[in-house]
XYZ file of C-alpha atoms in Angstrom:
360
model
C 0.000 0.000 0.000
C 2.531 2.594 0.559
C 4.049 2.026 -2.688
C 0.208 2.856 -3.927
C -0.239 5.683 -1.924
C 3.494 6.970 -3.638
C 2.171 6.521 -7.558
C -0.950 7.862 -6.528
C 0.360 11.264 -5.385
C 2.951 11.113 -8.337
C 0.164 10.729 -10.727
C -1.788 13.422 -9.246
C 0.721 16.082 -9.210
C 1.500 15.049 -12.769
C -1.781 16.254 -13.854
C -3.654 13.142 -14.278
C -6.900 11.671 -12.732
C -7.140 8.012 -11.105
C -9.475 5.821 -10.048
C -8.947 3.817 -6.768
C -10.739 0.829 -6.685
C -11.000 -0.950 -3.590
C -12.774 -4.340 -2.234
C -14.759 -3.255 0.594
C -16.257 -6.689 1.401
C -16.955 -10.164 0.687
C -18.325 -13.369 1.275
C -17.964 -16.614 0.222
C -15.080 -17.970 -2.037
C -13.959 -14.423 -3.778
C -10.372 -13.735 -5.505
C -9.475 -11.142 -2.950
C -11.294 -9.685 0.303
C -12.045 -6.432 1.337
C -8.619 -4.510 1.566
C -7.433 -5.869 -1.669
C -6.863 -2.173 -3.632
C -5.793 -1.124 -7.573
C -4.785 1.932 -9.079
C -6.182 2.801 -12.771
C -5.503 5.502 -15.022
C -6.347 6.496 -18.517
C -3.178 4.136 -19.197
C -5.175 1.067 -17.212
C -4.159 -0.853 -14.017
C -0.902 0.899 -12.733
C -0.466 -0.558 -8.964
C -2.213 -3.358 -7.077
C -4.885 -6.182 -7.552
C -8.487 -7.024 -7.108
C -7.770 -10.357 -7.741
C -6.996 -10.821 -11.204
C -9.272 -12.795 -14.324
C -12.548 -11.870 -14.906
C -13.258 -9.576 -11.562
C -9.687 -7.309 -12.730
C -10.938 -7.195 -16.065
C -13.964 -6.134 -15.558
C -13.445 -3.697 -12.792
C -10.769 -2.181 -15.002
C -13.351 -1.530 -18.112
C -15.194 0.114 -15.322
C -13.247 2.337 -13.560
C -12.150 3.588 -17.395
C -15.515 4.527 -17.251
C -15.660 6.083 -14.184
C -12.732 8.654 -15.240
C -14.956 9.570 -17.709
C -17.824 9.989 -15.563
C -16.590 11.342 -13.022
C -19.335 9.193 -10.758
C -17.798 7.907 -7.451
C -20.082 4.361 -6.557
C -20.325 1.100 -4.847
C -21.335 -1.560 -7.276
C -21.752 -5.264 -5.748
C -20.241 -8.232 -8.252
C -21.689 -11.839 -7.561
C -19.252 -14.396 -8.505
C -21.655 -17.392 -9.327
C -22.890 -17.973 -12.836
C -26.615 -17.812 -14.747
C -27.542 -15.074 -12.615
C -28.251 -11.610 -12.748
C -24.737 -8.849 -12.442
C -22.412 -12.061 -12.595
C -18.900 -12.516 -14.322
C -19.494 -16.140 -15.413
C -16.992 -17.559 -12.772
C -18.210 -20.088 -10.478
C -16.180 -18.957 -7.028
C -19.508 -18.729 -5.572
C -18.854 -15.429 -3.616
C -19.907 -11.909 -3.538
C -17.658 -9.077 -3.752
C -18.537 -5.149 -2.938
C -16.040 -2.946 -5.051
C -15.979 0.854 -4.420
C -14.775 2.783 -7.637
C -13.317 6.219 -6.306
C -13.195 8.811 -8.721
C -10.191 11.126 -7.770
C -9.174 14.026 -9.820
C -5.845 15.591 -10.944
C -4.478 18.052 -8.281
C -6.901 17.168 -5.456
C -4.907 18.692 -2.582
C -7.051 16.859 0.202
C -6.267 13.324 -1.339
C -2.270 14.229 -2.238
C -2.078 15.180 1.585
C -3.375 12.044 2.631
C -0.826 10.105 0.734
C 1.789 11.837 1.926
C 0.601 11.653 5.482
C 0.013 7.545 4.435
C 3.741 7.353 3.056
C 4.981 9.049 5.827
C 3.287 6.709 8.503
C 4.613 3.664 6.961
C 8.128 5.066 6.919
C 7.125 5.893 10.632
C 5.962 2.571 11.827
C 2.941 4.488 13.076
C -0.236 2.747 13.347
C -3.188 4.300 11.621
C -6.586 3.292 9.755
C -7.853 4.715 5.987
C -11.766 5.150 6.967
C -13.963 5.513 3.499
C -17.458 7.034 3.062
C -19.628 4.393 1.115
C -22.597 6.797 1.551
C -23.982 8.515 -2.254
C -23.197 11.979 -0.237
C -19.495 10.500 0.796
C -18.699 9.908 -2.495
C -15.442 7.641 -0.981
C -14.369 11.227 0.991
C -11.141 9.294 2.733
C -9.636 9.707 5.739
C -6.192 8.872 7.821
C -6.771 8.250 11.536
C -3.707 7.396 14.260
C -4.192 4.780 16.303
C -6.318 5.836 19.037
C -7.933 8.478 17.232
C -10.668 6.641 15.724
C -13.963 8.756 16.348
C -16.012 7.162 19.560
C -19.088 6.804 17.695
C -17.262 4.162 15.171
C -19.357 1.122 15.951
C -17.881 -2.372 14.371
C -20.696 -3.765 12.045
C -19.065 -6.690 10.098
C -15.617 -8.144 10.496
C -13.039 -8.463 7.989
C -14.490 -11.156 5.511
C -18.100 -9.351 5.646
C -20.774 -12.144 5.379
C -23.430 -9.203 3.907
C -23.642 -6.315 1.967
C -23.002 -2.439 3.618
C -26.138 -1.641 5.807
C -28.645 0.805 5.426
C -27.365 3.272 7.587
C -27.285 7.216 8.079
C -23.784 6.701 6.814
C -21.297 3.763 5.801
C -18.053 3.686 6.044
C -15.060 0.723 5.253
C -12.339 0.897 7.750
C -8.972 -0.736 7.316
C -5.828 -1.135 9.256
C -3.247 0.794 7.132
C 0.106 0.255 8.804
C 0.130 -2.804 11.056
C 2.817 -1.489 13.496
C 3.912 -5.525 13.624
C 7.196 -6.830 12.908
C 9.524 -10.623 12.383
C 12.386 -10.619 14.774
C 14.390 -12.745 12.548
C 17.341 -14.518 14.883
C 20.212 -16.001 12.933
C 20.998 -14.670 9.852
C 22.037 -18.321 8.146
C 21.008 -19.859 4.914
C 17.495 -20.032 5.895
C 16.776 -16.217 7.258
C 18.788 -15.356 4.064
C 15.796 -17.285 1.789
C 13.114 -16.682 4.257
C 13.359 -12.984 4.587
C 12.802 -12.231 1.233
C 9.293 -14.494 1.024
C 8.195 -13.410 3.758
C 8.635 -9.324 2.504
C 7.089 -10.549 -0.451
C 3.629 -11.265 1.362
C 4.193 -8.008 3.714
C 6.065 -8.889 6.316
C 8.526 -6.468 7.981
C 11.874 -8.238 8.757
C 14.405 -7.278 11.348
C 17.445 -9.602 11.181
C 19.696 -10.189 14.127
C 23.348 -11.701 14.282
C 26.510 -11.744 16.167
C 28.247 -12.562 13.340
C 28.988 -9.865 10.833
C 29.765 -11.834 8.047
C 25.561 -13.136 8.118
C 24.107 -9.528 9.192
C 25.078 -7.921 5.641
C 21.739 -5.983 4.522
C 22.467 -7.133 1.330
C 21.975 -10.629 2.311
C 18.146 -9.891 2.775
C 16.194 -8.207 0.387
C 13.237 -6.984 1.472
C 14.781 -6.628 5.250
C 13.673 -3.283 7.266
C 17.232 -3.548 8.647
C 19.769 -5.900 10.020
C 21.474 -5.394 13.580
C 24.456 -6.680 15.032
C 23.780 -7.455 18.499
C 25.286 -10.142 21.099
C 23.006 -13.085 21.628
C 23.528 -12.826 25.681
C 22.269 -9.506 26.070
C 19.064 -8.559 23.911
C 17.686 -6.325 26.901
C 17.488 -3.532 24.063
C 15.541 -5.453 21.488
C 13.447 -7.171 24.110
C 12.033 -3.445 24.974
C 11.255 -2.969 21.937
C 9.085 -6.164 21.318
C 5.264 -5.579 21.313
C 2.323 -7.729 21.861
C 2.134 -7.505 17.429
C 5.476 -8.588 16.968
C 6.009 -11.984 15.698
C 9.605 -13.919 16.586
C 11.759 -16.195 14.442
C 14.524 -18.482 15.664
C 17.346 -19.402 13.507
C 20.473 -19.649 14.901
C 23.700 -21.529 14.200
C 22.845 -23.837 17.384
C 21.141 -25.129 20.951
C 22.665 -23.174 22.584
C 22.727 -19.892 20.720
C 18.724 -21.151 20.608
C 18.636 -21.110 24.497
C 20.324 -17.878 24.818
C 17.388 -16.197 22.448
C 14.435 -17.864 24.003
C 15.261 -17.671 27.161
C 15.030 -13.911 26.927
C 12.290 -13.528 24.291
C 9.566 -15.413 26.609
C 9.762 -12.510 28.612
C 8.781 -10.249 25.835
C 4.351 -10.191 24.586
C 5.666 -11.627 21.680
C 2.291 -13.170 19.794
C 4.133 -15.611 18.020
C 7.467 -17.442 19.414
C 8.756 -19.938 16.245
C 11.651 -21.947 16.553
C 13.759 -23.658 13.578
C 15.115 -26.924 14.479
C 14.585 -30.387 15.172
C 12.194 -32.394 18.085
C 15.350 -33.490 19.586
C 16.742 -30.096 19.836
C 13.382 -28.830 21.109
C 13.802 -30.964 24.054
C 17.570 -30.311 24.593
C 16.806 -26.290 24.954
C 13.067 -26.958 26.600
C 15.181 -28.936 29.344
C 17.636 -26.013 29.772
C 14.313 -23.731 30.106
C 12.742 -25.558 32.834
C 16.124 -24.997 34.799
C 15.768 -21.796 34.618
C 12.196 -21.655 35.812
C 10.213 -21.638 33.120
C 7.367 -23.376 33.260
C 5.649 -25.700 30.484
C 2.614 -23.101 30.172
C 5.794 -20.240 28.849
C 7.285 -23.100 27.086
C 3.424 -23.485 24.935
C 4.214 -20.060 23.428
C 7.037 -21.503 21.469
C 6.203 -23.338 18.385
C 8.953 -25.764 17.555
C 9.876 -27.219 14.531
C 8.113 -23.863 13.358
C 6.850 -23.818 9.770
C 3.892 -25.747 8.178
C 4.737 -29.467 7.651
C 5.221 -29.782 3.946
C 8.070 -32.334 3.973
C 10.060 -28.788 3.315
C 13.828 -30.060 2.710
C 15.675 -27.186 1.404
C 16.571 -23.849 3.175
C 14.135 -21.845 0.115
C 11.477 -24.720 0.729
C 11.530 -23.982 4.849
C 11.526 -20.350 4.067
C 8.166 -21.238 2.351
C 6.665 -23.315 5.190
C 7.683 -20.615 7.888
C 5.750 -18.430 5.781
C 2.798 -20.241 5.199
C 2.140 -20.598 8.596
C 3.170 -16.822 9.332
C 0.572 -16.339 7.011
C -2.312 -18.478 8.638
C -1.540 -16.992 12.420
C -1.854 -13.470 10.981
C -5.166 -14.402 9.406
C -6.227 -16.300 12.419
C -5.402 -12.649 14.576
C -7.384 -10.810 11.764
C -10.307 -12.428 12.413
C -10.695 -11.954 16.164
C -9.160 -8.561 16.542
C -11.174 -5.607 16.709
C -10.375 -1.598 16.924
C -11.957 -1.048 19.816
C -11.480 -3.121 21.965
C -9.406 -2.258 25.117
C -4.868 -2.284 24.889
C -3.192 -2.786 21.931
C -5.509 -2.838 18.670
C -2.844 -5.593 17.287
C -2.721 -6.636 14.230
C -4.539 -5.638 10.682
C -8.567 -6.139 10.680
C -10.088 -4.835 7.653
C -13.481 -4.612 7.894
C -17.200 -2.402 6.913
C -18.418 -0.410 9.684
C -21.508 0.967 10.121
C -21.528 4.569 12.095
C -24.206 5.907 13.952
C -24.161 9.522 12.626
C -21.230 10.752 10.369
C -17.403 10.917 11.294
C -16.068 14.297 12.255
C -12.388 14.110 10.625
């Protein structure tokens, strides 16, 4: 998304309408779910997906037409054949798709996308808020974490199982910039492959190593940054370890292993994963328990970490750690809300209904 946000004030200051295009919910078996955003211009699809085939196509041919028109709307797309508005697929889902008409030089939506670039260079957690209401016309808005408006009442969770309500005013609310980051420990042949996949699906990657040779950024593409640190003292890193932050264990041995877990089960950590064997587990759990931890702190680890694929390779563990990186985010999607008391975690994209409009 921030790369959107950056084309999208590039084309605007260029002189040249867009059309954002954005799923704002979904049920059933759809290509993408709400949050899944694309960029067109008069040149076509420029950034981002709606889920490619027959939905992209389509939504493309229309949001051609909306530059034209000018007409900000919410059109609903049922994926399901020999019925009325459908694509001819057979997914069997439904899809809401808000086309947002946005014209050259509009200074309120090329100071959002700054303000949008500048909180994911930040790390600062915020939600984009859109109006779905006819008098809205997908108006959007950037909101800290926090600062959501008190009247913001949660209507449907992320994979919406209706269409928007009725309601004095609608309004799709999605998590912008997660705040969450991998803690990648060990910088071996397996951070250097998983790193990169897991940046691919939008994961931000911290590496850490005592070894400079293995904490060379250029060893991991797609890392945030890479940190030399020593493996008995992570006090510093520990601090900075939130309740979103996910872990990764991959060093060169047991007891490197021990020294990292040891002090990372003191951190809120929401996911503790551990490369390595069931013989090591119990070699390091062992060492644990001596020094008093007890078999409920030793749960939060998952060890061997990754989904079991028969993975060999270090590029096919890297692919297995992300899979199920991939599931536990989803799995926190679902049951996380904004407003809910402490920290909001991680991303929930979802179609709330407010009870009066938002004051921005």
């Amino acid at each position: 998304m921030r790369k959107l946000f950056s084309i999208l004030k590039d084309t605007l200051q260029s002189g040249q309408d867009a059309v954002l295009v954005s799923v704002v919910a979904s049920s059933g078996s759809a290509p993408r779910g709400a949050g899944a955003h694309m960029l067109v211009t008069r040149k076509g699809r420029v950034r981002g997906t709606v889920g490619g085939g027959a939905v992209e196509h389509e939504c493309i041919q229309r949001a051609l037409g909306v530059l034209d028109s000018k007409n900000s709307h919410l059109e609903q797309f049922r994926l399901r054949p020999n019925q009325a508005a459908d694509l001819g697929m057979v997914c069997g889902g439904d899809i809401s798709v808000f086309f947002r008409y946005i014209s050259s030089g509009d200074e309120q939506m090329i100071d959002l996308a700054i303000r949008a670039i500048r909180m994911f260079d930040q790390d600062r957690k915020c939600w984009l808020a859109m109006d779905l209401s006819k008098e809205g016309k997908g108006q959007m808005y950037l909101y800290e974490e926090g600062d959501l408006p008190k009247k913001v009442q949660v209507a449907v969770c992320a994979k919406a199982r209706s269409e928007p309500q009725e309601s004095p005013a609608k309004y799709y609310l999605e998590k912008l910039v997660q705040g969450s980051k991998v803690y990648i420990f060990g910088g071996g042949h397996v951070a250097q492959e998983a790193v990169p996949t897991l940046a691919r699906v939008n994961f931000d990657c911290i590496v850490l190593e005592d070894r400079e040779d293995f904490a060379k950024p250029e060893l991991f593409p797609g890392a945030r940054r890479t940190r030399l640190v020593d493996m008995e003292h992570l006090e510093e890193v520990c601090r900075d370890i939130t309740s979103d932050d996910y872990i990764c264990v991959m060093t060169r041995g047991h007891q490197h292993d021990f020294l990292v877990e040891k002090q990372i089960l003191r951190t809120p950590a929401s996911y503790i994963g551990v490369i390595g064997s069931r013989k090591k587990k119990e070699a390091v759990f062992a060492k644990l328990r001596q020094e008093g931890y007890t078999d409920q702190d030793l749960a939060r680890i998952k060890t061997p970490m990754g989904l079991d694929i028969q993975a060999e390779t270090p590029a096919e563990i890297a692919v297995s750690i992300a899979a199920e990186m991939i599931m536990e985010r989803a799995r926190r999607n679902h049951i996380e809300r904004p407003n809910e008391g402490g920290n909001a975690g991680a991303a929930m994209k979802a179609l709330l209904a407010f009870n009066g409009q938002i004051n921005p």
